[in-house]
XYZ file of C-alpha atoms in Angstrom:
525
model
C 35.483 -5.841 3.634
C 34.589 -7.172 7.109
C 37.433 -5.968 9.300
C 36.776 -6.273 13.011
C 33.956 -8.811 12.657
C 35.903 -12.072 12.855
C 34.394 -13.034 16.211
C 30.867 -12.372 14.954
C 31.592 -14.367 11.796
C 32.742 -17.357 13.818
C 29.773 -17.076 16.181
C 27.388 -16.998 13.237
C 28.940 -20.126 11.760
C 28.762 -21.978 15.068
C 25.103 -21.072 15.492
C 24.034 -22.218 12.018
C 25.898 -25.524 12.255
C 25.267 -26.347 15.923
C 23.999 -29.944 16.219
C 23.333 -30.072 19.928
C 20.723 -32.658 20.931
C 20.618 -33.916 17.356
C 18.908 -30.818 15.931
C 20.504 -28.384 13.502
C 19.926 -24.685 14.153
C 18.782 -23.614 10.727
C 18.093 -19.915 11.117
C 19.820 -16.865 12.499
C 19.376 -13.097 12.469
C 21.925 -10.299 12.528
C 20.340 -7.094 13.792
C 21.512 -3.554 14.515
C 21.322 0.020 13.290
C 21.202 0.861 9.599
C 24.735 1.235 8.272
C 26.241 -0.867 11.054
C 27.433 -3.564 8.624
C 24.767 -6.283 8.877
C 24.568 -6.908 5.133
C 28.345 -6.743 4.853
C 28.720 -9.432 7.523
C 26.123 -11.635 5.780
C 27.871 -11.165 2.452
C 31.243 -11.967 4.008
C 29.771 -15.095 5.612
C 28.425 -16.212 2.227
C 31.770 -15.593 0.545
C 33.840 -17.196 3.303
C 31.736 -20.384 3.409
C 30.639 -20.522 -0.234
C 32.209 -23.953 -0.752
C 30.066 -25.382 2.055
C 26.788 -24.621 0.289
C 25.242 -26.032 -2.866
C 23.431 -22.736 -3.562
C 23.473 -19.262 -1.990
C 20.597 -16.899 -2.757
C 20.185 -13.297 -1.643
C 16.607 -12.104 -1.020
C 15.453 -8.532 -0.566
C 13.167 -9.064 2.427
C 11.677 -5.737 3.512
C 8.192 -7.089 2.662
C 6.529 -10.438 1.830
C 6.132 -9.270 -1.749
C 9.849 -8.593 -2.148
C 10.678 -12.018 -0.722
C 8.417 -13.609 -3.329
C 9.999 -11.492 -6.064
C 13.443 -12.742 -5.026
C 12.213 -16.351 -5.033
C 10.766 -15.825 -8.506
C 14.236 -14.637 -9.493
C 15.669 -17.918 -8.207
C 13.276 -19.811 -10.499
C 14.336 -17.661 -13.446
C 17.948 -18.610 -12.699
C 17.413 -22.352 -12.242
C 14.662 -22.947 -14.833
C 14.700 -19.928 -17.170
C 12.783 -21.468 -20.077
C 9.902 -22.628 -17.888
C 9.892 -19.427 -15.790
C 9.446 -17.250 -18.863
C 6.095 -18.944 -19.515
C 4.887 -19.251 -15.918
C 2.864 -16.923 -13.715
C 4.637 -15.258 -10.805
C 2.814 -17.355 -8.198
C 3.889 -20.525 -10.000
C 7.490 -19.298 -10.086
C 7.437 -18.748 -6.320
C 5.900 -22.179 -5.732
C 8.549 -23.802 -7.954
C 11.377 -22.148 -5.993
C 9.925 -23.291 -2.678
C 9.524 -26.831 -3.986
C 13.102 -26.876 -5.268
C 14.401 -25.717 -1.876
C 12.277 -28.385 -0.149
C 13.834 -31.131 -2.275
C 17.483 -30.018 -2.380
C 19.831 -29.892 0.621
C 22.754 -27.658 1.524
C 21.598 -24.182 0.454
C 21.853 -20.788 2.167
C 19.108 -18.154 1.921
C 20.047 -14.629 3.042
C 17.043 -12.410 3.816
C 18.326 -8.841 3.750
C 16.698 -5.926 5.575
C 13.795 -7.799 7.199
C 11.179 -5.364 8.525
C 8.872 -7.935 10.142
C 10.310 -11.235 11.434
C 6.909 -12.890 10.925
C 7.385 -12.501 7.157
C 9.971 -15.301 7.293
C 7.724 -17.844 9.016
C 6.380 -19.427 5.782
C 9.958 -20.227 4.768
C 11.880 -20.938 7.967
C 8.951 -23.042 9.186
C 8.670 -25.172 6.046
C 12.122 -25.338 4.445
C 14.562 -27.382 6.511
C 17.174 -28.572 4.002
C 19.490 -25.575 4.406
C 20.272 -22.440 6.391
C 18.291 -19.220 6.741
C 20.195 -16.027 7.602
C 18.429 -12.689 8.098
C 19.628 -9.112 8.552
C 17.359 -6.582 10.219
C 17.168 -3.385 12.208
C 14.553 -5.114 14.378
C 15.867 -6.372 17.722
C 12.626 -8.044 18.850
C 10.006 -10.365 17.395
C 12.341 -13.220 16.463
C 11.360 -16.841 17.293
C 12.698 -18.125 20.606
C 14.660 -20.879 18.849
C 16.339 -18.538 16.360
C 19.895 -17.424 16.992
C 20.217 -13.619 17.057
C 23.415 -11.609 16.863
C 23.442 -7.939 17.814
C 25.931 -5.971 15.727
C 27.275 -2.816 17.313
C 29.747 -0.165 16.211
C 33.350 -1.141 15.687
C 35.779 -0.539 18.524
C 38.334 2.242 18.083
C 41.180 0.010 16.930
C 39.142 -1.825 14.300
C 37.459 1.393 13.140
C 40.782 3.151 12.625
C 42.311 0.023 11.023
C 39.387 -0.147 8.569
C 39.849 3.535 7.733
C 43.584 3.090 7.134
C 42.990 0.024 4.975
C 40.506 1.969 2.820
C 42.721 5.038 2.507
C 46.234 3.620 2.257
C 45.471 0.193 0.734
C 48.590 -1.963 1.029
C 50.881 0.913 2.041
C 51.185 1.096 5.811
C 50.195 4.376 7.489
C 52.781 6.400 9.362
C 52.463 6.774 13.147
C 51.075 10.282 12.606
C 48.505 8.999 10.130
C 47.459 6.303 12.588
C 46.835 8.969 15.236
C 44.814 11.029 12.746
C 42.854 7.939 11.720
C 41.888 7.237 15.335
C 40.774 10.834 15.811
C 38.676 10.780 12.628
C 37.155 7.383 13.496
C 36.208 8.737 16.918
C 34.589 11.819 15.359
C 32.498 9.496 13.184
C 31.399 7.472 16.200
C 33.171 4.320 14.920
C 30.147 3.998 12.615
C 31.030 1.567 9.760
C 29.074 3.204 6.924
C 30.430 6.672 7.719
C 33.967 5.302 7.961
C 33.586 3.470 4.653
C 32.399 6.606 2.864
C 35.092 8.786 4.461
C 37.718 6.228 3.436
C 36.404 6.162 -0.135
C 36.588 9.973 -0.299
C 40.167 10.058 0.974
C 41.233 7.232 -1.338
C 39.763 9.160 -4.275
C 41.402 12.435 -3.199
C 44.903 11.437 -2.155
C 46.044 15.026 -1.758
C 43.736 15.568 1.228
C 45.102 14.352 4.545
C 43.104 12.643 7.257
C 43.548 15.681 9.495
C 42.467 18.132 6.762
C 39.368 16.035 6.073
C 38.573 15.926 9.784
C 38.780 19.720 10.036
C 36.097 20.011 7.338
C 33.539 17.976 9.244
C 32.399 20.347 12.039
C 31.045 22.888 9.530
C 28.899 20.235 7.839
C 26.315 19.560 10.524
C 23.182 21.235 9.165
C 21.748 18.271 7.327
C 20.432 16.165 10.211
C 20.976 18.136 13.400
C 17.885 16.477 14.892
C 18.422 13.021 13.372
C 19.882 9.889 14.936
C 23.580 9.601 15.700
C 23.939 7.329 12.670
C 22.222 9.862 10.394
C 24.339 12.624 11.926
C 27.592 10.778 11.154
C 26.538 9.950 7.598
C 25.365 13.528 7.008
C 28.743 14.947 8.020
C 30.591 12.656 5.610
C 27.953 13.098 2.921
C 28.309 16.891 2.855
C 32.069 16.737 2.367
C 31.714 14.092 -0.344
C 28.913 16.005 -2.035
C 31.078 19.107 -2.379
C 33.761 17.061 -4.138
C 31.223 15.369 -6.401
C 29.689 18.730 -7.323
C 33.046 19.884 -8.657
C 33.952 16.596 -10.335
C 30.601 15.773 -11.969
C 27.369 17.682 -11.160
C 25.394 14.953 -12.949
C 26.559 12.478 -10.313
C 24.945 14.629 -7.618
C 21.685 14.745 -9.597
C 21.729 10.979 -10.069
C 22.344 10.454 -6.355
C 19.465 12.717 -5.328
C 17.207 10.977 -7.843
C 18.110 7.523 -6.544
C 17.325 8.652 -2.982
C 13.592 8.600 -3.779
C 13.502 5.260 -5.615
C 13.449 1.733 -4.195
C 16.964 1.212 -2.788
C 17.727 -2.037 -4.593
C 18.167 -2.749 -8.303
C 17.659 0.737 -9.759
C 18.356 0.254 -13.457
C 20.769 2.573 -15.247
C 18.073 3.141 -17.857
C 15.672 4.450 -15.195
C 18.250 7.041 -14.145
C 18.863 8.089 -17.769
C 16.146 10.705 -18.164
C 15.259 12.173 -21.575
C 17.944 14.614 -22.603
C 20.739 12.828 -20.740
C 23.416 10.676 -22.321
C 23.256 7.086 -20.959
C 27.049 6.869 -21.133
C 27.381 10.007 -19.043
C 24.931 8.570 -16.509
C 26.995 5.365 -16.386
C 30.124 7.452 -15.745
C 28.317 9.386 -13.016
C 27.247 6.117 -11.367
C 30.829 4.870 -11.571
C 32.050 7.980 -9.769
C 29.395 7.555 -7.068
C 30.475 3.941 -6.615
C 34.100 5.026 -6.284
C 33.032 7.256 -3.390
C 30.986 4.365 -1.857
C 27.778 6.380 -2.179
C 26.159 3.611 -4.263
C 26.844 0.032 -5.291
C 26.939 -0.657 -9.014
C 26.573 -3.928 -10.912
C 27.060 -2.306 -14.311
C 23.346 -2.375 -15.075
C 21.705 -1.651 -11.707
C 22.436 0.639 -8.763
C 21.858 0.141 -5.048
C 21.747 2.892 -2.425
C 22.001 2.328 1.315
C 18.728 3.136 3.049
C 20.435 5.381 5.583
C 22.081 7.382 2.804
C 18.652 7.744 1.190
C 17.190 9.002 4.469
C 19.849 11.697 4.757
C 19.478 12.718 1.117
C 15.701 13.071 1.440
C 15.965 15.225 4.561
C 15.656 18.964 3.845
C 18.543 21.107 5.149
C 17.836 23.286 8.173
C 19.426 26.419 6.707
C 19.430 28.176 3.363
C 22.878 26.833 2.528
C 23.725 24.037 0.116
C 20.812 24.581 -2.269
C 17.800 23.943 0.013
C 15.606 22.655 -2.839
C 18.087 20.015 -4.028
C 16.210 17.180 -2.320
C 12.933 18.266 -3.977
C 14.643 18.520 -7.351
C 15.750 14.909 -6.861
C 12.162 13.975 -6.052
C 10.926 15.632 -9.245
C 13.537 13.790 -11.304
C 12.599 10.464 -9.706
C 8.921 11.011 -10.510
C 9.772 12.014 -14.078
C 11.958 8.927 -14.457
C 9.236 6.514 -13.337
C 6.471 8.146 -15.372
C 8.684 8.242 -18.476
C 9.497 4.551 -18.013
C 5.749 3.816 -17.933
C 5.351 5.255 -21.430
C 3.737 2.601 -23.677
C 6.191 0.957 -26.034
C 5.883 1.544 -29.797
C 2.748 -0.068 -31.192
C 1.122 -0.445 -27.756
C -1.588 1.602 -26.065
C -0.569 0.991 -22.461
C 2.470 -0.121 -20.446
C 3.267 -3.825 -20.474
C 2.950 -6.093 -17.461
C 6.747 -6.222 -17.376
C 6.942 -2.424 -17.142
C 4.463 -2.349 -14.258
C 6.213 -5.191 -12.421
C 9.635 -3.546 -12.647
C 8.409 -0.064 -11.679
C 5.902 -0.904 -8.931
C 8.613 -1.091 -6.199
C 9.715 2.432 -7.156
C 6.116 3.693 -7.135
C 5.678 2.229 -3.644
C 8.841 3.962 -2.461
C 7.761 7.298 -3.958
C 4.367 6.912 -2.278
C 5.828 5.976 1.105
C 8.083 9.048 1.244
C 5.929 11.678 -0.454
C 6.655 15.185 0.901
C 3.784 16.960 2.698
C 1.356 18.849 0.444
C 2.994 17.278 -2.598
C 0.891 16.908 -5.751
C 1.429 15.070 -9.025
C -1.789 13.989 -10.745
C -0.112 11.644 -13.236
C 1.838 9.941 -10.470
C -1.345 9.484 -8.431
C -2.985 7.753 -11.399
C 0.019 5.420 -11.528
C -0.338 4.764 -7.767
C -3.969 3.726 -8.238
C -3.230 1.496 -11.234
C -0.317 -0.199 -9.470
C -2.385 -0.690 -6.301
C -5.258 -2.252 -8.266
C -2.833 -4.607 -10.015
C -1.386 -5.704 -6.673
C -4.895 -6.343 -5.339
C -5.825 -8.399 -8.409
C -2.643 -10.438 -7.937
C -3.548 -11.167 -4.323
C -0.891 -8.782 -2.997
C -3.200 -6.217 -1.371
C -0.903 -5.931 1.641
C 1.813 -4.402 -0.547
C -0.548 -1.719 -1.875
C -0.929 0.131 1.443
C 1.544 3.004 0.769
C 0.086 3.509 -2.712
C -3.464 3.865 -1.395
C -2.311 6.154 1.436
C -0.576 8.522 -0.999
C -3.504 8.383 -3.427
C -5.964 9.163 -0.622
C -3.975 12.221 0.445
C -4.011 13.449 -3.149
C -7.747 12.769 -3.673
C -8.639 14.550 -0.434
C -6.630 17.593 -1.559
C -8.004 17.703 -5.102
C -11.511 16.167 -5.072
C -12.518 16.755 -1.482
C -13.133 14.591 1.548
C -16.515 13.211 0.448
C -16.092 12.859 -3.314
C -17.099 9.353 -4.520
C -13.563 8.730 -5.828
C -12.131 9.708 -2.443
C -14.538 7.354 -0.679
C -13.555 4.543 -3.032
C -9.838 5.051 -2.394
C -10.448 5.246 1.351
C -12.294 1.924 1.186
C -9.423 0.348 -0.757
C -6.937 1.585 1.838
C -9.060 -0.060 4.535
C -8.790 -3.336 2.592
C -4.992 -2.958 2.624
C -5.013 -2.407 6.394
C -7.273 -5.454 6.771
C -4.860 -7.564 4.684
C -2.012 -6.386 6.903
C -3.909 -7.543 9.991
C -4.291 -3.948 11.212
C -7.955 -4.316 12.185
C -7.947 -1.211 14.369
C -7.078 1.142 11.519
C -9.261 -0.769 9.062
C -12.244 -0.460 11.419
C -11.780 3.267 12.040
C -11.400 3.992 8.331
C -14.408 1.899 7.291
C -16.618 3.405 10.001
C -15.759 6.909 8.793
C -16.171 5.906 5.152
C -19.558 4.281 5.770
C -20.869 7.383 7.537
C -19.753 9.526 4.603
C -21.222 7.128 2.026
C -24.570 7.182 3.819
C -24.541 10.971 3.869
C -23.263 11.570 0.308
C -24.502 8.562 -1.688
C -27.507 7.467 0.324
C -28.321 4.573 2.605
C -28.932 2.000 -0.150
C -26.341 2.987 -2.758
C -24.299 -0.073 -3.914
C -21.077 1.570 -2.642
C -22.730 2.160 0.750
C -23.894 -1.450 0.899
C -20.408 -2.686 -0.037
C -18.808 -0.564 2.695
C -21.355 -1.762 5.243
C -20.563 -5.355 4.316
C -16.808 -4.678 4.523
C -17.151 -3.107 7.969
C -19.169 -6.083 9.198
C -16.453 -8.417 7.892
C -13.796 -6.497 9.864
C -15.949 -6.664 13.000
C -16.256 -10.405 12.436
C -12.503 -10.812 11.922
C -11.975 -8.980 15.225
C -14.381 -11.423 16.927
C -16.986 -8.703 17.544
C -20.041 -10.695 16.438
C -22.420 -8.505 18.440
C -21.749 -5.700 15.984
C -21.045 -7.843 12.911
C -24.241 -9.931 12.785
C -26.842 -7.099 13.044
C -24.921 -5.150 10.403
C -24.789 -8.146 8.078
C -28.508 -8.850 8.607
C -29.393 -5.242 7.747
C -27.078 -5.244 4.752
C -28.573 -8.442 3.366
C -32.107 -7.075 3.674
C -31.101 -3.902 1.825
C -29.236 -5.832 -0.887
C -32.298 -7.999 -1.514
C -34.474 -4.909 -1.701
C -32.210 -2.787 -3.925
C -30.190 -5.256 -5.987
C -32.481 -8.267 -6.100
C -32.401 -11.705 -4.580
C -29.844 -13.208 -7.002
C -27.443 -10.303 -7.522
C -23.804 -11.358 -6.886
C -23.444 -8.761 -4.093
C -26.633 -10.083 -2.475
C -25.330 -13.640 -2.581
C -21.994 -12.519 -1.161
C -23.789 -10.736 1.672
C -25.906 -13.824 2.349
C -22.789 -15.994 2.414
C -21.036 -13.616 4.812
C -24.005 -13.642 7.180
C -24.050 -17.442 7.129
C -20.369 -17.436 8.002
C -20.982 -15.103 10.937
C -23.825 -17.342 12.212
C -21.489 -20.318 11.901
C -18.782 -18.501 13.871
C -21.416 -17.759 16.535
C -22.270 -21.511 16.531
C -25.815 -20.743 15.371
C -26.063 -23.532 12.814
C -29.864 -23.398 12.666
C -29.577 -20.025 10.943
C -26.332 -20.702 9.091
C -27.336 -23.883 7.228
C -30.448 -22.556 5.434
C -28.507 -19.493 4.250
């Protein structure tokens, strides 16, 4: 439903098909607050113009890894037999090649966090249209069309509310007045209006005015949050009370889903031991009826703003203050249970890790302060190591951050395992291009390694080499070269002249000499 966005829809179409000066504008971005309707507009555009495209593909785009996962999904759809036998990197390459060869497609990148993540695709694939949705208002290429999506105006907001509540039956003049008042109280915010409309449609005996009178008492949840969070929290509290009476399991499922990756949460993941899968499916159906989740029949999606509100602890002792933590515990239990090795196997399969890693990343990124779960931390480390081995170190950052917090609490600040995790986190920062944080972390780690392990311990030498590499990447050769020279001398002394780490150190020093244009030293090395 895209009421009130007809002008934006037409503007988007004009931008993507503009052929001024012989060039087609191939990419556009719709940006605005979470819950403002960006994804809805993109979906409506895809539906409205579906006959104009040979293929339309939706990509979850909050990270480079998720974009690649969505492209791998495209390969599985177009060439399933081959994809089942191919590595993930080959699947991504196949999808990109197919898009390069075939014209007339539309790629929708949903929830882009960093506009630069799209450059490998918008810069190389020119046979179709690229459309992105994002909360980011800056960072887009100068030649990309951008459309800022704001709140609905009062008339469209109240019309949307009436359409949701009364369907085809026209509202009375009194109901129209009440709808305007309720829409104004919700700040004309589309997500809040959608959820309020779903509640009223589900509970026909409650009038618009009666619902509106319930809202002022439901402000505790996010009193210090954004206006958008405030509006959603008010609606959420009223809806939650109704769900608690209708099906308490639905409330548990919703709180559990708040801590998992927002897209493609499988029904089976939400069906914890001791729960009936059919009852979970019914609970999900009820949540979907109230527009708290989207449901495909096998997977669930939760809006990120709804998740934010659900994860926020209440400010008073009302409304079960530990409910959000109970949801966290259930989410952790669900993921760990799903990582149980299958019958006849000693460890989880690659498929299990691949499907659950996004949820582990989400759990790690939003871990409550002072939270501890040893089994979950082990899963963080395993998942992070897998991502690194697959060349996806950038994605492992939240996992290493959560693991480091846990190791510091349990093992101590200078335990060898803590130092190792800290070094791995620095690698993730380095992969993300965050040289400032990588440098600070490696400097601290090196000092601790020297103090705890000794000046010539292999871990100390590795950290010294890593720090020199970060200095070099930052263009600070005055610090990089002396450190690499010292490291090489120590490697030769401790490990031997032909040890792999020694040869790596020698190679790195040669590279630094080359960067400094000192070829007389670089070539012999």
